[in-house]
Tab-separated table of C-alpha atoms and ligand atoms in Angstrom:
chain	number	residue	atom	x	y	z
A	26	UNK	CA	0.000	0.000	0.000
A	27	UNK	CA	1.264	3.433	-0.919
A	28	UNK	CA	1.476	5.541	2.213
A	29	UNK	CA	0.638	8.837	0.627
A	30	UNK	CA	-1.530	11.103	2.740
A	31	UNK	CA	-1.847	13.726	0.033
A	32	UNK	CA	-3.206	11.175	-2.376
A	33	UNK	CA	-5.800	9.972	0.128
A	34	UNK	CA	-6.879	13.547	0.769
A	35	UNK	CA	-7.222	14.029	-2.973
A	36	UNK	CA	-9.486	10.984	-3.214
A	37	UNK	CA	-11.529	12.178	-0.253
A	38	UNK	CA	-11.930	15.622	-1.787
A	39	UNK	CA	-13.767	13.927	-4.649
A	40	UNK	CA	-16.632	13.272	-2.185
A	41	UNK	CA	-19.224	16.036	-2.060
A	42	UNK	CA	-20.988	16.988	1.109
A	43	UNK	CA	-24.364	15.188	0.835
A	44	UNK	CA	-26.268	18.317	1.792
A	45	UNK	CA	-24.180	20.974	0.037
A	46	UNK	CA	-22.940	19.361	-3.191
A	47	UNK	CA	-20.671	22.278	-4.216
A	48	UNK	CA	-18.421	21.683	-1.194
A	49	UNK	CA	-16.406	18.519	-0.673
A	50	UNK	CA	-15.913	16.854	2.697
A	51	UNK	CA	-12.275	17.974	2.984
A	52	UNK	CA	-13.206	21.633	2.404
A	53	UNK	CA	-15.990	21.195	4.922
A	54	UNK	CA	-13.399	20.232	7.535
A	55	UNK	CA	-15.057	16.915	8.289
A	56	UNK	CA	-11.894	14.903	7.520
A	57	UNK	CA	-9.584	15.315	10.506
A	58	UNK	CA	-6.783	12.877	9.788
A	59	UNK	CA	-5.564	10.034	7.625
A	60	UNK	CA	-3.474	7.363	9.330
A	61	UNK	CA	-1.714	4.287	7.995
A	62	UNK	CA	-1.612	1.225	10.272
A	63	UNK	CA	0.253	-1.403	8.295
A	64	UNK	CA	-2.224	-2.646	5.742
A	65	UNK	CA	-5.070	-0.745	7.335
A	66	UNK	CA	-6.091	2.805	6.562
A	67	UNK	CA	-7.795	4.867	9.248
A	68	UNK	CA	-9.835	7.941	8.395
A	69	UNK	CA	-10.798	10.210	11.248
A	70	UNK	CA	-13.990	12.186	10.721
A	71	UNK	CA	-15.683	14.750	12.919
A	72	UNK	CA	-19.383	15.637	12.759
A	73	UNK	CA	-20.418	19.217	11.983
A	74	UNK	CA	-23.322	18.789	14.405
A	75	UNK	CA	-23.858	15.981	16.948
A	76	UNK	CA	-27.029	14.922	15.187
A	77	UNK	CA	-25.869	15.554	11.616
A	78	UNK	CA	-27.810	12.979	9.568
A	79	UNK	CA	-25.241	13.207	6.759
A	80	UNK	CA	-22.528	11.602	8.914
A	81	UNK	CA	-23.595	8.013	8.268
A	82	UNK	CA	-23.721	8.707	4.586
A	83	UNK	CA	-20.292	10.373	4.568
A	84	UNK	CA	-18.924	7.369	6.462
A	85	UNK	CA	-20.284	5.074	3.754
A	86	UNK	CA	-19.067	7.277	0.900
A	87	UNK	CA	-15.540	7.348	2.337
A	88	UNK	CA	-15.408	3.561	2.491
A	89	UNK	CA	-16.802	3.189	-1.018
A	90	UNK	CA	-14.396	5.725	-2.478
A	91	UNK	CA	-11.309	4.175	-0.906
A	92	UNK	CA	-12.369	0.635	-1.757
A	93	UNK	CA	-12.749	1.746	-5.366
A	94	UNK	CA	-9.181	3.064	-5.247
A	95	UNK	CA	-7.878	-0.277	-4.068
A	96	UNK	CA	-7.718	0.279	-0.327
A	97	UNK	CA	-9.459	-2.805	1.018
A	98	UNK	CA	-9.010	-2.326	4.731
A	99	UNK	CA	-10.485	1.019	5.719
A	100	UNK	CA	-11.594	1.998	9.190
A	101	UNK	CA	-13.592	5.177	9.709
A	102	UNK	CA	-13.466	6.567	13.242
A	103	UNK	CA	-15.369	9.460	14.740
A	104	UNK	CA	-13.574	12.123	16.761
A	105	UNK	CA	-15.223	14.945	18.685
A	106	UNK	CA	-12.170	16.897	19.707
A	107	UNK	CA	-11.418	19.560	18.648
A	108	UNK	CA	-15.071	20.343	18.017
A	109	UNK	CA	-15.870	21.201	14.412
A	110	UNK	CA	-16.165	24.891	13.781
A	111	UNK	CA	-17.095	27.090	10.836
A	112	UNK	CA	-13.765	28.847	11.487
A	113	UNK	CA	-12.106	26.015	9.571
A	114	UNK	CA	-13.790	27.025	6.324
A	115	UNK	CA	-11.415	28.789	3.965
A	116	UNK	CA	-12.415	32.019	2.220
A	117	UNK	CA	-12.570	30.087	-1.021
A	118	UNK	CA	-15.035	27.622	0.523
A	119	UNK	CA	-17.131	30.488	1.837
A	120	UNK	CA	-17.242	32.004	-1.651
A	121	UNK	CA	-18.427	28.690	-3.055
A	122	UNK	CA	-21.235	28.646	-0.490
A	123	UNK	CA	-22.275	32.183	-1.413
A	124	UNK	CA	-22.308	31.356	-5.134
A	125	UNK	CA	-24.473	28.346	-4.344
A	126	UNK	CA	-26.994	30.616	-2.610
A	127	UNK	CA	-26.082	29.987	1.035
A	128	UNK	CA	-24.822	32.999	2.974
A	129	UNK	CA	-21.492	31.895	4.509
A	130	UNK	CA	-20.782	32.168	8.253
A	131	UNK	CA	-19.712	35.646	9.298
A	132	UNK	CA	-16.746	36.232	11.549
A	133	UNK	CA	-14.971	33.834	13.829
A	134	UNK	CA	-16.274	31.872	16.765
A	135	UNK	CA	-13.985	33.524	19.292
A	136	UNK	CA	-16.243	32.825	22.228
A	137	UNK	CA	-19.640	31.366	22.936
A	138	UNK	CA	-21.087	34.862	23.143
A	139	UNK	CA	-20.304	35.757	19.539
A	140	UNK	CA	-22.170	32.669	18.332
A	141	UNK	CA	-25.586	34.240	18.181
A	142	UNK	CA	-24.631	37.689	16.921
A	143	UNK	CA	-24.992	37.896	13.187
A	144	UNK	CA	-26.841	41.037	12.401
A	145	UNK	CA	-25.478	41.936	9.000
A	146	UNK	CA	-25.849	38.851	6.881
A	147	UNK	CA	-25.640	39.729	3.191
A	148	UNK	CA	-28.179	38.346	0.743
A	149	UNK	CA	-26.396	35.819	-1.517
A	150	UNK	CA	-28.734	36.797	-4.387
A	151	UNK	CA	-28.424	40.587	-4.513
A	152	UNK	CA	-25.775	41.388	-1.918
A	153	UNK	CA	-28.004	43.641	0.164
A	154	UNK	CA	-27.325	43.781	3.895
A	155	UNK	CA	-30.955	44.662	4.507
A	156	UNK	CA	-31.890	41.163	5.621
A	157	UNK	CA	-33.856	39.661	8.460
A	158	UNK	CA	-33.651	36.361	10.322
A	159	UNK	CA	-36.922	34.426	10.051
A	160	UNK	CA	-35.884	31.400	12.044
A	161	UNK	CA	-32.748	30.394	13.905
A	162	UNK	CA	-33.077	26.930	12.361
A	163	UNK	CA	-33.279	26.485	8.606
A	164	UNK	CA	-33.420	23.493	6.300
A	165	UNK	CA	-30.731	21.797	8.400
A	166	UNK	CA	-29.502	22.395	11.954
A	167	UNK	CA	-26.372	24.142	10.659
A	168	UNK	CA	-28.344	26.846	8.882
A	169	UNK	CA	-30.685	29.681	9.826
A	170	UNK	CA	-33.475	30.983	7.611
A	171	UNK	CA	-33.215	34.591	6.414
A	172	UNK	CA	-35.222	36.799	4.105
A	173	UNK	CA	-33.795	39.632	2.034
A	174	UNK	CA	-35.863	42.777	2.397
A	175	UNK	CA	-34.531	44.218	-0.849
A	176	UNK	CA	-35.064	41.397	-3.352
A	177	UNK	CA	-37.552	39.610	-1.076
A	178	UNK	CA	-35.872	36.221	-1.617
A	179	UNK	CA	-35.574	33.810	1.318
A	180	UNK	CA	-32.145	32.230	1.806
A	181	UNK	CA	-30.154	29.990	4.138
A	182	UNK	CA	-27.399	31.383	6.331
A	183	UNK	CA	-24.676	28.995	7.507
A	184	UNK	CA	-24.528	29.688	11.237
A	185	UNK	CA	-21.282	30.299	13.073
A	186	UNK	CA	-20.581	27.383	15.319
B	5	UNK	CA	-12.747	7.448	38.136
B	6	UNK	CA	-14.562	4.170	38.475
B	7	UNK	CA	-15.712	2.942	35.062
B	8	UNK	CA	-19.084	1.758	36.304
B	9	UNK	CA	-19.745	5.161	37.889
B	10	UNK	CA	-18.875	6.918	34.678
B	11	UNK	CA	-21.110	4.484	32.790
B	12	UNK	CA	-24.059	5.322	35.000
B	13	UNK	CA	-23.335	9.028	34.746
B	14	UNK	CA	-23.279	8.919	30.921
B	15	UNK	CA	-26.388	6.752	30.894
B	16	UNK	CA	-28.358	9.275	32.963
B	17	UNK	CA	-27.354	12.180	30.791
B	18	UNK	CA	-27.796	10.193	27.581
B	19	UNK	CA	-31.264	9.047	28.669
B	20	UNK	CA	-32.408	12.594	29.369
B	21	UNK	CA	-31.182	13.718	25.927
B	22	UNK	CA	-32.816	10.713	24.274
B	23	UNK	CA	-36.233	11.210	25.862
B	24	UNK	CA	-36.102	14.944	25.172
B	25	UNK	CA	-35.237	14.173	21.559
B	26	UNK	CA	-38.200	11.833	21.290
B	27	UNK	CA	-40.623	14.366	22.744
B	28	UNK	CA	-39.200	16.959	20.402
B	29	UNK	CA	-39.645	14.623	17.431
B	30	UNK	CA	-43.338	14.379	18.328
B	31	UNK	CA	-43.562	18.114	17.594
B	32	UNK	CA	-42.905	17.373	13.920
B	33	UNK	CA	-45.854	18.769	11.915
B	34	UNK	CA	-47.290	20.348	15.073
B	35	UNK	CA	-45.276	23.577	15.114
B	36	UNK	CA	-47.317	26.801	15.124
B	37	UNK	CA	-45.967	27.688	11.653
B	38	UNK	CA	-43.676	26.078	9.107
B	39	UNK	CA	-40.378	27.746	10.095
B	40	UNK	CA	-40.926	26.907	13.744
B	41	UNK	CA	-41.887	23.368	12.877
B	42	UNK	CA	-38.506	22.988	11.183
B	43	UNK	CA	-36.789	24.594	14.161
B	44	UNK	CA	-38.492	22.196	16.576
B	45	UNK	CA	-37.375	19.126	14.652
B	46	UNK	CA	-33.836	20.510	14.377
B	47	UNK	CA	-33.715	20.933	18.149
B	48	UNK	CA	-34.719	17.287	18.442
B	49	UNK	CA	-32.029	16.243	15.994
B	50	UNK	CA	-29.290	17.956	18.016
B	51	UNK	CA	-30.491	16.187	21.144
B	52	UNK	CA	-30.663	12.845	19.395
B	53	UNK	CA	-27.064	13.305	18.261
B	54	UNK	CA	-25.964	14.129	21.793
B	55	UNK	CA	-27.869	11.130	23.142
B	56	UNK	CA	-26.250	8.876	20.555
B	57	UNK	CA	-22.719	10.051	21.376
B	58	UNK	CA	-23.313	9.663	25.116
B	59	UNK	CA	-24.925	6.234	24.834
B	60	UNK	CA	-22.226	4.911	22.494
B	61	UNK	CA	-19.698	5.964	25.116
B	62	UNK	CA	-21.818	4.486	27.925
B	63	UNK	CA	-22.010	1.148	26.092
B	64	UNK	CA	-18.247	1.175	25.633
B	65	UNK	CA	-17.659	1.924	29.324
B	66	UNK	CA	-20.039	-0.804	30.403
B	67	UNK	CA	-18.155	-3.272	28.210
B	68	UNK	CA	-20.753	-6.032	28.402
B	69	UNK	CA	-21.416	-6.344	24.705
B	70	UNK	CA	-24.444	-4.053	24.716
B	71	UNK	CA	-24.565	-1.429	21.967
B	72	UNK	CA	-26.100	2.040	22.143
B	73	UNK	CA	-29.085	0.640	20.227
B	74	UNK	CA	-29.487	-2.110	22.828
B	75	UNK	CA	-29.561	0.547	25.525
B	76	UNK	CA	-32.227	2.487	23.686
B	77	UNK	CA	-34.458	-0.336	22.500
B	78	UNK	CA	-34.039	-3.147	24.980
B	79	UNK	CA	-34.368	-1.594	28.386
B	80	UNK	CA	-37.652	-1.489	30.262
B	81	UNK	CA	-39.015	1.652	31.872
B	82	UNK	CA	-37.465	1.008	35.284
B	83	UNK	CA	-33.984	0.907	33.740
B	84	UNK	CA	-34.247	4.416	32.272
B	85	UNK	CA	-32.723	7.263	34.263
B	86	UNK	CA	-33.907	10.375	32.435
B	87	UNK	CA	-35.378	13.188	34.503
B	88	UNK	CA	-39.152	13.034	34.852
B	89	UNK	CA	-39.284	16.535	33.379
B	90	UNK	CA	-38.001	15.240	30.041
B	91	UNK	CA	-40.802	12.693	29.624
B	92	UNK	CA	-43.678	15.136	30.269
B	93	UNK	CA	-46.010	15.253	27.261
B	94	UNK	CA	-46.423	18.009	24.690
B	95	UNK	CA	-49.727	19.109	26.202
B	96	UNK	CA	-49.576	22.262	24.065
B	97	UNK	CA	-46.812	24.322	22.455
B	98	UNK	CA	-46.196	26.202	25.713
B	99	UNK	CA	-45.546	22.953	27.613
B	100	UNK	CA	-43.084	21.795	24.975
B	101	UNK	CA	-41.272	25.142	25.041
B	102	UNK	CA	-41.079	25.382	28.839
B	103	UNK	CA	-39.885	21.793	29.287
B	104	UNK	CA	-37.171	22.123	26.667
B	105	UNK	CA	-36.201	25.592	27.878
B	106	UNK	CA	-35.566	24.438	31.452
B	107	UNK	CA	-33.596	21.440	30.170
B	108	UNK	CA	-31.555	23.648	27.817
B	109	UNK	CA	-30.520	25.757	30.814
B	110	UNK	CA	-29.586	22.602	32.694
B	111	UNK	CA	-27.653	21.042	29.805
B	112	UNK	CA	-25.800	24.270	29.111
B	113	UNK	CA	-24.338	24.151	32.620
B	114	UNK	CA	-23.672	20.406	32.512
B	115	UNK	CA	-21.834	20.577	29.177
B	116	UNK	CA	-19.889	23.624	30.273
B	117	UNK	CA	-18.593	21.676	33.266
B	118	UNK	CA	-17.878	18.550	31.228
B	119	UNK	CA	-16.010	20.436	28.519
B	120	UNK	CA	-13.121	20.842	30.960
B	121	UNK	CA	-12.876	17.332	32.389
B	122	UNK	CA	-9.909	15.030	31.988
B	123	UNK	CA	-11.723	12.589	29.707
B	124	UNK	CA	-11.115	13.031	25.973
B	125	UNK	CA	-14.405	11.500	24.834
B	126	UNK	CA	-16.690	13.195	27.293
B	127	UNK	CA	-15.067	16.611	27.007
B	128	UNK	CA	-15.194	16.297	23.206
B	129	UNK	CA	-18.904	15.462	23.227
B	130	UNK	CA	-19.552	18.311	25.677
B	131	UNK	CA	-17.620	20.932	23.698
B	132	UNK	CA	-19.596	20.096	20.598
B	133	UNK	CA	-22.950	19.971	22.399
B	134	UNK	CA	-22.291	23.212	24.259
B	135	UNK	CA	-22.359	25.249	21.062
B	136	UNK	CA	-25.586	23.566	19.967
B	137	UNK	CA	-27.286	24.079	23.306
B	138	UNK	CA	-26.490	27.783	23.320
B	139	UNK	CA	-28.745	28.078	20.265
B	140	UNK	CA	-31.476	26.072	22.027
B	141	UNK	CA	-31.273	28.264	25.097
B	142	UNK	CA	-31.564	31.417	23.062
B	143	UNK	CA	-34.342	30.116	20.800
B	144	UNK	CA	-36.478	28.665	23.589
B	145	UNK	CA	-35.881	31.662	25.858
B	146	UNK	CA	-37.153	33.856	23.018
B	147	UNK	CA	-40.343	31.761	22.902
B	148	UNK	CA	-40.923	32.018	26.657
B	149	UNK	CA	-40.727	35.816	26.368
B	150	UNK	CA	-42.823	35.912	23.220
B	151	UNK	CA	-45.589	33.764	24.677
B	152	UNK	CA	-45.509	35.342	28.131
B	153	UNK	CA	-45.484	38.890	26.798
B	154	UNK	CA	-47.901	38.005	23.996
B	155	UNK	CA	-51.673	37.661	24.039
B	156	UNK	CA	-53.804	36.921	27.070
B	157	UNK	CA	-54.209	33.346	25.847
B	158	UNK	CA	-50.483	32.713	25.260
B	159	UNK	CA	-49.627	34.317	28.605
B	160	UNK	CA	-52.064	32.057	30.444
B	161	UNK	CA	-50.840	28.951	28.691
B	162	UNK	CA	-47.145	29.500	29.290
B	163	UNK	CA	-47.824	30.410	32.928
B	164	UNK	CA	-49.823	27.191	33.307
B	165	UNK	CA	-46.960	25.220	31.768
B	166	UNK	CA	-44.475	26.673	34.271
B	167	UNK	CA	-46.865	26.031	37.164
B	168	UNK	CA	-47.520	22.419	36.180
B	169	UNK	CA	-43.934	21.519	35.342
B	170	UNK	CA	-42.429	23.256	38.349
B	171	UNK	CA	-42.551	20.184	40.601
B	172	UNK	CA	-40.140	18.379	38.256
B	173	UNK	CA	-37.427	21.003	38.701
B	174	UNK	CA	-36.139	19.559	41.973
B	175	UNK	CA	-34.636	16.502	40.304
B	176	UNK	CA	-32.266	18.703	38.327
B	177	UNK	CA	-30.380	19.754	41.454
B	178	UNK	CA	-31.068	16.764	43.698
B	179	UNK	CA	-27.960	14.787	44.688
B	180	UNK	CA	-27.399	11.108	45.281
B	181	UNK	CA	-24.230	9.141	46.011
B	182	UNK	CA	-23.154	9.084	42.366
B	183	UNK	CA	-23.631	12.841	41.986
B	184	UNK	CA	-21.396	13.483	44.975
B	185	UNK	CA	-18.710	11.221	43.515
B	186	UNK	CA	-18.923	13.009	40.183
B	187	UNK	CA	-18.669	16.375	41.921
B	188	UNK	CA	-15.491	15.289	43.704
B	189	UNK	CA	-14.006	14.262	40.373
B	190	UNK	CA	-14.891	17.648	38.869
B	191	UNK	CA	-17.501	16.187	36.483
B	192	UNK	CA	-20.444	18.025	38.035
B	193	UNK	CA	-21.238	21.122	40.018
B	194	UNK	CA	-22.941	20.887	43.394
B	195	UNK	CA	-26.707	20.691	43.720
B	196	UNK	CA	-26.742	24.060	45.468
B	197	UNK	CA	-24.829	25.702	42.645
B	198	UNK	CA	-27.144	24.149	40.078
B	199	UNK	CA	-30.206	25.259	42.001
B	200	UNK	CA	-29.130	28.871	42.315
B	201	UNK	CA	-28.050	28.980	38.661
B	202	UNK	CA	-31.403	27.590	37.466
B	203	UNK	CA	-33.464	29.843	39.702
B	204	UNK	CA	-31.599	32.971	38.715
B	205	UNK	CA	-31.803	32.194	34.962
B	206	UNK	CA	-35.463	31.232	35.115
B	207	UNK	CA	-36.533	34.149	37.279
B	208	UNK	CA	-34.865	36.739	35.050
B	209	UNK	CA	-36.479	35.124	32.018
B	210	UNK	CA	-39.890	35.028	33.694
B	211	UNK	CA	-39.661	38.669	34.720
B	212	UNK	CA	-38.832	39.651	31.141
B	213	UNK	CA	-41.770	37.557	29.961
B	214	UNK	CA	-44.145	39.236	32.477
B	215	UNK	CA	-44.717	35.835	34.095
B	216	UNK	CA	-44.626	34.965	37.753
B	217	UNK	CA	-42.440	32.409	39.477
B	218	UNK	CA	-44.552	29.424	40.500
B	219	UNK	CA	-45.049	28.936	44.212
B	220	UNK	CA	-42.678	26.560	45.898
B	221	UNK	CA	-44.350	23.220	46.003
B	222	UNK	CA	-43.561	19.585	46.515
B	223	UNK	CA	-40.714	18.466	44.230
B	224	UNK	CA	-40.788	14.993	42.719
B	225	UNK	CA	-37.897	12.576	43.092
B	226	UNK	CA	-37.146	9.084	41.803
B	227	UNK	CA	-35.822	9.059	38.244
B	228	UNK	CA	-32.290	8.387	39.511
B	229	UNK	CA	-33.702	5.094	40.791
B	230	UNK	CA	-35.656	4.452	37.607
B	231	UNK	CA	-38.986	5.668	38.953
B	232	UNK	CA	-41.047	7.622	36.451
B	233	UNK	CA	-44.382	9.269	35.773
B	234	UNK	CA	-46.921	7.281	33.772
B	235	UNK	CA	-45.889	9.070	30.564
B	236	UNK	CA	-42.562	7.294	30.052
B	237	UNK	CA	-44.183	3.897	29.534
B	238	UNK	CA	-46.307	5.182	26.656
B	239	UNK	CA	-43.334	6.936	25.124
B	240	UNK	CA	-41.211	3.775	25.232
B	241	UNK	CA	-44.041	1.698	23.808
B	242	UNK	CA	-43.899	3.828	20.709
B	243	UNK	CA	-40.131	4.328	20.574
B	244	UNK	CA	-39.351	0.632	21.068
B	245	UNK	CA	-42.250	-0.758	19.043
B	246	UNK	CA	-40.279	-1.871	16.005
B	247	UNK	CA	-37.538	-3.630	17.966
B	248	UNK	CA	-40.117	-5.386	20.119
B	249	UNK	CA	-42.190	-6.516	17.149
B	250	UNK	CA	-39.173	-7.446	14.997
B	251	UNK	CA	-36.238	-8.092	17.339
B	252	UNK	CA	-32.869	-6.997	15.927
B	253	UNK	CA	-34.429	-5.640	12.739
B	254	UNK	CA	-31.832	-3.688	10.852
B	255	UNK	CA	-32.073	-0.654	8.605
C	10	ZN	ZN1	-31.508	40.071	-1.835
């Protein structure tokens, strides 16, 4: 077996996030580590949210992908520490989210107190900052539902966590 | 730390999250409007995830070959250790909000304490859950204010919910032998600390919501010994139905 971490990461980045297809699981920060144990390959994943229903699917997709690349012994393990945070998203990833129609998380999660303060979310359709939160929970737990008061379109905002 | 103590500790916390998650899932399609309906189910999903993580760890600590699913589907009522508050039914939207709000306050403190303990798994689960619960606390607190400071009808209903659920508050700061052990190990705060924290949070929220603090009444006790109100049995009947009808059925 070729012990090439970079290669494994490249394979894993071919897997799209099941809920946000324009982002892959490496960009999402879900892949935490790739370890080689002799003939076995261990992939450490971390959930975005404790109850993220996409986790089981990602687990399965990782195994399928690596099996298809010839890695027969793959173990997927779940790690909780450090806790996943939107701070891990690169600017490029955030731009991809915005182009897809999801307002990316604003600012950094410096402390628990900054979590809930997102007053100036820009509309991903028209760019206006004249927006309003309709619900703290959107189509998935990681998003909040906003409405743009300028173009009147509803949109998802990826919450800081 | 004794493994069997830690097992029991995780089981208690996991059970409360699990039963809360189930009650929350029953709110699906019953929210007052579509956005809130989605919010309610998302709250349940977070709790289910926390329950799953805690029960997987509990099963591992117990080390008797039981899985998290076994713990969920194959235990009878008397072997569940969730707080009685968590099993109280969704009588109306106000009851659901008040129950989950009080538990969100409780969990926020519990996870905060656990996020610093010398146990990689538990502190990892807690750190993750802490961020989720801060959204619950804020969202549910908003509803208490909105209902309390809303119409005459909503005010009455949320006040009734606080009055009726008040007697289940005592269990949240009651201490038994295991709690004391966990406090010594730094895994929990004292019952007194928990009580004053809960009372100060709830009373400032109630004041803001123009509601009054319920009168001090008899507080229930028993869930730490597996004693429950009649509602848990019905809940388990539904939750465990499939595994009872088709043992070990798999997805
Ligand atoms: Zn707009």
